[in-house]
Amino acid sequence: MAGLLKTTDLVGLAVCKTPYERLKIFPVKAEPDVKNLGEQLQGGQIEKVILQAEKELRLTRKLVQWKPWDPLVKEPPANQWKWPV
């Protein structure tokens, strides 16, 4: 069939045409085959690996803003973690 497009088989996730530019980590430079690269990264399809890496990068940027390592502004209520309340 003419005109078939390669898909990732994942709804809403397009095939990445430039995975080597999107992922800048050591295994990417060492493995020329995209399919083998996805298997080496244990993420399956490289598009899933890219999506996960982008989400982790966004989270780390948010964590820098949120500063979860700083002390609390005020002490939590004594029964905050008790169940049932």
Tab-separated table of N, CA, C and O in Angstrom:
chain	number	residue	atom	x	y	z
A	1	MET	N	0.833	-1.179	0.000
A	1	MET	CA	0.000	0.000	0.000
A	1	MET	C	0.877	1.242	0.000
A	1	MET	O	1.711	1.413	0.879
A	2	ALA	N	0.630	2.080	-0.927
A	2	ALA	CA	1.393	3.325	-1.001
A	2	ALA	C	0.867	4.321	0.019
A	2	ALA	O	-0.312	4.361	0.341
A	3	GLY	N	1.749	5.122	0.529
A	3	GLY	CA	1.338	6.191	1.431
A	3	GLY	C	1.223	5.802	2.890
A	3	GLY	O	0.764	6.593	3.690
A	4	LEU	N	1.608	4.569	3.257
A	4	LEU	CA	1.550	4.179	4.666
A	4	LEU	C	2.636	4.897	5.449
A	4	LEU	O	3.757	5.056	4.982
A	5	LEU	N	2.295	5.345	6.620
A	5	LEU	CA	3.249	6.021	7.480
A	5	LEU	C	3.708	5.091	8.581
A	5	LEU	O	2.936	4.281	9.077
A	6	LYS	N	4.976	5.211	8.962
A	6	LYS	CA	5.480	4.459	10.116
A	6	LYS	C	4.861	5.091	11.362
A	6	LYS	O	4.793	6.293	11.488
A	7	THR	N	4.379	4.252	12.267
A	7	THR	CA	3.790	4.756	13.503
A	7	THR	C	4.497	4.150	14.693
A	7	THR	O	5.220	3.167	14.572
A	8	THR	N	4.272	4.747	15.843
A	8	THR	CA	4.841	4.210	17.077
A	8	THR	C	3.901	3.206	17.717
A	8	THR	O	4.250	2.580	18.701
A	9	ASP	N	2.699	3.071	17.186
A	9	ASP	CA	1.642	2.223	17.749
A	9	ASP	C	1.180	2.748	19.110
A	9	ASP	O	0.581	2.032	19.884
A	10	LEU	N	1.502	3.983	19.412
A	10	LEU	CA	1.082	4.624	20.654
A	10	LEU	C	0.226	5.822	20.282
A	10	LEU	O	0.667	6.710	19.543
A	11	VAL	N	-1.000	5.858	20.753
A	11	VAL	CA	-1.932	6.911	20.397
A	11	VAL	C	-1.360	8.277	20.749
A	11	VAL	O	-0.913	8.510	21.870
A	12	GLY	N	-1.349	9.163	19.781
A	12	GLY	CA	-0.913	10.528	20.009
A	12	GLY	C	0.592	10.727	20.051
A	12	GLY	O	1.060	11.831	20.287
A	13	LEU	N	1.375	9.685	19.802
A	13	LEU	CA	2.831	9.809	19.852
A	13	LEU	C	3.389	9.589	18.452
A	13	LEU	O	3.367	8.486	17.926
A	14	ALA	N	3.887	10.664	17.855
A	14	ALA	CA	4.404	10.602	16.490
A	14	ALA	C	5.802	10.013	16.461
A	14	ALA	O	6.523	10.040	17.457
A	15	VAL	N	6.176	9.505	15.315
A	15	VAL	CA	7.511	8.975	15.119
A	15	VAL	C	8.506	10.127	15.153
A	15	VAL	O	8.295	11.163	14.533
A	16	CYS	N	9.568	9.962	15.879
A	16	CYS	CA	10.608	10.993	15.967
A	16	CYS	C	11.567	10.811	14.801
A	16	CYS	O	12.170	9.756	14.647
A	17	LYS	N	11.717	11.847	13.999
A	17	LYS	CA	12.592	11.766	12.842
A	17	LYS	C	14.054	12.077	13.195
A	17	LYS	O	14.954	11.768	12.437
A	18	THR	N	14.296	12.678	14.349
A	18	THR	CA	15.652	13.055	14.746
A	18	THR	C	15.938	12.644	16.193
A	18	THR	O	16.187	13.493	17.044
A	19	PRO	N	15.928	11.340	16.497
A	19	PRO	CA	16.124	10.921	17.891
A	19	PRO	C	17.501	11.258	18.437
A	19	PRO	O	17.657	11.533	19.616
A	20	TYR	N	18.516	11.288	17.573
A	20	TYR	CA	19.867	11.558	18.055
A	20	TYR	C	20.033	13.012	18.487
A	20	TYR	O	20.808	13.310	19.385
A	21	GLU	N	19.298	13.913	17.875
A	21	GLU	CA	19.349	15.312	18.279
A	21	GLU	C	18.533	15.550	19.548
A	21	GLU	O	18.832	16.434	20.331
A	22	ARG	N	17.487	14.760	19.747
A	22	ARG	CA	16.601	14.940	20.898
A	22	ARG	C	17.195	14.367	22.174
A	22	ARG	O	16.980	14.890	23.262
A	23	LEU	N	17.916	13.269	22.061
A	23	LEU	CA	18.537	12.633	23.232
A	23	LEU	C	20.040	12.848	23.166
A	23	LEU	O	20.696	12.384	22.253
A	24	LYS	N	20.572	13.537	24.137
A	24	LYS	CA	22.005	13.812	24.135
A	24	LYS	C	22.661	13.123	25.313
A	24	LYS	O	23.088	13.757	26.272
A	25	ILE	N	22.716	11.796	25.259
A	25	ILE	CA	23.351	11.017	26.314
A	25	ILE	C	24.318	10.029	25.673
A	25	ILE	O	24.231	9.739	24.482
A	26	PHE	N	25.223	9.478	26.440
A	26	PHE	CA	26.294	8.637	25.908
A	26	PHE	C	25.816	7.474	25.035
A	26	PHE	O	26.332	7.293	23.940
A	27	PRO	N	24.862	6.624	25.474
A	27	PRO	CA	24.483	5.482	24.625
A	27	PRO	C	23.980	5.902	23.251
A	27	PRO	O	24.117	5.165	22.293
A	28	VAL	N	23.416	7.094	23.163
A	28	VAL	CA	22.894	7.558	21.882
A	28	VAL	C	24.024	7.706	20.878
A	28	VAL	O	23.900	7.331	19.721
A	29	LYS	N	25.144	8.229	21.322
A	29	LYS	CA	26.274	8.432	20.421
A	29	LYS	C	26.931	7.118	20.031
A	29	LYS	O	27.515	7.007	18.965
A	30	ALA	N	26.835	6.113	20.886
A	30	ALA	CA	27.514	4.847	20.646
A	30	ALA	C	26.708	3.877	19.782
A	30	ALA	O	27.277	2.956	19.213
A	31	GLU	N	25.391	4.062	19.667
A	31	GLU	CA	24.541	3.108	18.952
A	31	GLU	C	23.918	3.766	17.719
A	31	GLU	O	23.066	4.633	17.836
A	32	PRO	N	24.334	3.346	16.520
A	32	PRO	CA	23.798	3.955	15.308
A	32	PRO	C	22.387	3.484	14.937
A	32	PRO	O	21.680	4.176	14.221
A	33	ASP	N	21.952	2.332	15.417
A	33	ASP	CA	20.634	1.798	15.073
A	33	ASP	C	19.604	2.236	16.108
A	33	ASP	O	19.732	1.925	17.295
A	34	VAL	N	18.569	2.943	15.658
A	34	VAL	CA	17.565	3.497	16.563
A	34	VAL	C	16.819	2.404	17.323
A	34	VAL	O	16.549	2.542	18.512
A	35	LYS	N	16.489	1.296	16.662
A	35	LYS	CA	15.767	0.217	17.341
A	35	LYS	C	16.611	-0.372	18.473
A	35	LYS	O	16.126	-0.579	19.585
A	36	ASN	N	17.880	-0.632	18.204
A	36	ASN	CA	18.773	-1.157	19.238
A	36	ASN	C	18.959	-0.147	20.366
A	36	ASN	O	19.089	-0.526	21.526
A	37	LEU	N	18.990	1.128	20.023
A	37	LEU	CA	19.135	2.171	21.030
A	37	LEU	C	17.980	2.131	22.021
A	37	LEU	O	18.177	2.178	23.231
A	38	GLY	N	16.750	1.997	21.528
A	38	GLY	CA	15.583	1.910	22.401
A	38	GLY	C	15.662	0.713	23.326
A	38	GLY	O	15.318	0.795	24.502
A	39	GLU	N	16.146	-0.412	22.806
A	39	GLU	CA	16.289	-1.618	23.629
A	39	GLU	C	17.383	-1.446	24.680
A	39	GLU	O	17.225	-1.867	25.825
A	40	GLN	N	18.488	-0.814	24.306
A	40	GLN	CA	19.576	-0.594	25.256
A	40	GLN	C	19.143	0.328	26.395
A	40	GLN	O	19.574	0.156	27.534
A	41	LEU	N	18.315	1.303	26.083
A	41	LEU	CA	17.826	2.230	27.103
A	41	LEU	C	16.668	1.632	27.896
A	41	LEU	O	16.127	2.268	28.786
A	42	GLN	N	16.274	0.414	27.546
A	42	GLN	CA	15.195	-0.322	28.208
A	42	GLN	C	13.897	0.477	28.235
A	42	GLN	O	13.153	0.436	29.195
A	43	GLY	N	13.649	1.189	27.157
A	43	GLY	CA	12.439	1.988	27.082
A	43	GLY	C	11.541	1.584	25.936
A	43	GLY	O	10.531	2.198	25.694
A	44	GLY	N	11.937	0.540	25.199
A	44	GLY	CA	11.131	0.128	24.059
A	44	GLY	C	11.370	1.058	22.886
A	44	GLY	O	12.499	1.261	22.480
A	45	GLN	N	10.320	1.655	22.391
A	45	GLN	CA	10.457	2.542	21.251
A	45	GLN	C	11.141	3.838	21.671
A	45	GLN	O	10.880	4.387	22.738
A	46	ILE	N	12.003	4.326	20.811
A	46	ILE	CA	12.796	5.508	21.139
A	46	ILE	C	11.907	6.720	21.406
A	46	ILE	O	12.248	7.585	22.213
A	47	GLU	N	10.755	6.785	20.771
A	47	GLU	CA	9.835	7.902	20.998
A	47	GLU	C	9.347	7.928	22.445
A	47	GLU	O	9.184	8.994	23.036
A	48	LYS	N	9.128	6.733	23.021
A	48	LYS	CA	8.739	6.667	24.435
A	48	LYS	C	9.873	7.149	25.328
A	48	LYS	O	9.640	7.832	26.326
A	49	VAL	N	11.099	6.798	24.974
A	49	VAL	CA	12.262	7.223	25.747
A	49	VAL	C	12.383	8.738	25.705
A	49	VAL	O	12.616	9.391	26.727
A	50	ILE	N	12.201	9.319	24.523
A	50	ILE	CA	12.276	10.778	24.370
A	50	ILE	C	11.187	11.450	25.188
A	50	ILE	O	11.439	12.425	25.901
A	51	LEU	N	9.960	10.934	25.106
A	51	LEU	CA	8.846	11.517	25.852
A	51	LEU	C	9.115	11.477	27.351
A	51	LEU	O	8.936	12.469	28.059
A	52	GLN	N	9.606	10.352	27.849
A	52	GLN	CA	9.904	10.226	29.275
A	52	GLN	C	11.029	11.178	29.682
A	52	GLN	O	10.960	11.818	30.729
A	53	ALA	N	12.050	11.287	28.852
A	53	ALA	CA	13.168	12.190	29.162
A	53	ALA	C	12.694	13.634	29.216
A	53	ALA	O	13.105	14.402	30.095
A	54	GLU	N	11.806	14.023	28.297
A	54	GLU	CA	11.286	15.393	28.297
A	54	GLU	C	10.443	15.661	29.548
A	54	GLU	O	10.532	16.738	30.141
A	55	LYS	N	9.651	14.668	29.963
A	55	LYS	CA	8.848	14.835	31.176
A	55	LYS	C	9.740	14.960	32.413
A	55	LYS	O	9.472	15.768	33.300
A	56	GLU	N	10.796	14.164	32.474
A	56	GLU	CA	11.705	14.235	33.607
A	56	GLU	C	12.437	15.571	33.642
A	56	GLU	O	12.651	16.146	34.716
A	57	LEU	N	12.800	16.097	32.482
A	57	LEU	CA	13.453	17.402	32.421
A	57	LEU	C	12.522	18.502	32.919
A	57	LEU	O	12.927	19.377	33.689
A	58	ARG	N	11.242	18.457	32.502
A	58	ARG	CA	10.265	19.442	32.991
A	58	ARG	C	10.110	19.354	34.503
A	58	ARG	O	10.042	20.373	35.193
A	59	LEU	N	10.058	18.135	35.028
A	59	LEU	CA	9.913	17.959	36.470
A	59	LEU	C	11.123	18.511	37.221
A	59	LEU	O	10.960	19.198	38.227
A	60	THR	N	12.332	18.252	36.717
A	60	THR	CA	13.510	18.763	37.416
A	60	THR	C	13.539	20.283	37.411
A	60	THR	O	13.953	20.897	38.395
A	61	ARG	N	13.074	20.895	36.338
A	61	ARG	CA	13.007	22.364	36.302
A	61	ARG	C	11.993	22.882	37.327
A	61	ARG	O	12.224	23.904	37.971
A	62	LYS	N	10.878	22.173	37.471
A	62	LYS	CA	9.878	22.577	38.466
A	62	LYS	C	10.418	22.381	39.881
A	62	LYS	O	10.171	23.202	40.760
A	63	LEU	N	11.140	21.295	40.105
A	63	LEU	CA	11.692	21.043	41.435
A	63	LEU	C	12.670	22.139	41.855
A	63	LEU	O	12.729	22.508	43.025
A	64	VAL	N	13.424	22.665	40.894
A	64	VAL	CA	14.338	23.760	41.205
A	64	VAL	C	13.546	24.977	41.693
A	64	VAL	O	13.954	25.664	42.628
A	65	GLN	N	12.387	25.224	41.096
A	65	GLN	CA	11.538	26.339	41.525
A	65	GLN	C	10.859	26.035	42.859
A	65	GLN	O	10.779	26.894	43.731
A	66	TRP	N	10.368	24.823	43.031
A	66	TRP	CA	9.608	24.460	44.239
A	66	TRP	C	10.496	24.295	45.463
A	66	TRP	O	10.039	24.459	46.584
A	67	LYS	N	11.739	23.897	45.269
A	67	LYS	CA	12.699	23.680	46.355
A	67	LYS	C	12.133	22.778	47.464
A	67	LYS	O	12.018	23.174	48.614
A	68	PRO	N	11.784	21.535	47.135
A	68	PRO	CA	11.189	20.648	48.137
A	68	PRO	C	12.142	20.296	49.279
A	68	PRO	O	11.711	19.783	50.300
A	69	TRP	N	13.419	20.587	49.120
A	69	TRP	CA	14.400	20.279	50.156
A	69	TRP	C	14.447	21.351	51.242
A	69	TRP	O	15.007	21.130	52.296
A	70	ASP	N	13.839	22.516	50.986
A	70	ASP	CA	13.813	23.578	51.993
A	70	ASP	C	12.924	23.184	53.169
A	70	ASP	O	11.986	22.393	53.013
A	71	PRO	N	13.184	23.742	54.355
A	71	PRO	CA	12.315	23.453	55.499
A	71	PRO	C	10.902	23.982	55.263
A	71	PRO	O	10.702	24.910	54.480
A	72	LEU	N	9.943	23.387	55.961
A	72	LEU	CA	8.552	23.820	55.829
A	72	LEU	C	8.378	25.234	56.358
A	72	LEU	O	9.067	25.650	57.301
A	73	VAL	N	7.438	25.965	55.766
A	73	VAL	CA	7.140	27.322	56.217
A	73	VAL	C	6.500	27.271	57.597
A	73	VAL	O	6.795	28.072	58.474
A	74	LYS	N	5.607	26.288	57.786
A	74	LYS	CA	5.000	26.078	59.101
A	74	LYS	C	4.849	24.578	59.321
A	74	LYS	O	4.819	23.800	58.379
A	75	GLU	N	4.771	24.187	60.553
A	75	GLU	CA	4.652	22.772	60.888
A	75	GLU	C	3.291	22.232	60.446
A	75	GLU	O	2.275	22.915	60.574
A	76	PRO	N	3.261	20.984	59.944
A	76	PRO	CA	1.979	20.392	59.551
A	76	PRO	C	1.168	20.025	60.796
A	76	PRO	O	1.726	19.862	61.882
A	77	PRO	N	-0.152	19.875	60.640
A	77	PRO	CA	-0.975	19.457	61.781
A	77	PRO	C	-0.511	18.091	62.301
A	77	PRO	O	-0.006	17.255	61.545
A	78	ALA	N	-0.667	17.859	63.569
A	78	ALA	CA	-0.195	16.624	64.218
A	78	ALA	C	-0.843	15.377	63.604
A	78	ALA	O	-0.211	14.329	63.504
A	79	ASN	N	-2.081	15.465	63.190
A	79	ASN	CA	-2.786	14.285	62.666
A	79	ASN	C	-2.798	14.231	61.145
A	79	ASN	O	-3.591	13.512	60.559
A	80	GLN	N	-1.911	14.934	60.491
A	80	GLN	CA	-1.926	14.999	59.027
A	80	GLN	C	-1.795	13.628	58.380
A	80	GLN	O	-2.447	13.337	57.394
A	81	TRP	N	-0.968	12.760	58.905
A	81	TRP	CA	-0.704	11.479	58.274
A	81	TRP	C	-1.422	10.308	58.947
A	81	TRP	O	-1.159	9.169	58.639
A	82	LYS	N	-2.347	10.586	59.841
A	82	LYS	CA	-3.086	9.507	60.490
A	82	LYS	C	-4.306	9.149	59.657
A	82	LYS	O	-4.980	10.004	59.096
A	83	TRP	N	-4.594	7.844	59.635
A	83	TRP	CA	-5.755	7.370	58.877
A	83	TRP	C	-6.546	6.427	59.734
A	83	TRP	O	-5.958	5.562	60.366
A	84	PRO	N	-7.797	6.459	59.786
A	84	PRO	CA	-8.665	7.534	59.297
A	84	PRO	C	-8.615	8.718	60.249
A	84	PRO	O	-8.299	8.584	61.428
A	85	VAL	N	-8.954	9.852	59.717
A	85	VAL	CA	-8.879	11.105	60.480
A	85	VAL	C	-9.969	11.171	61.502
A	85	VAL	O	-11.081	10.895	61.347
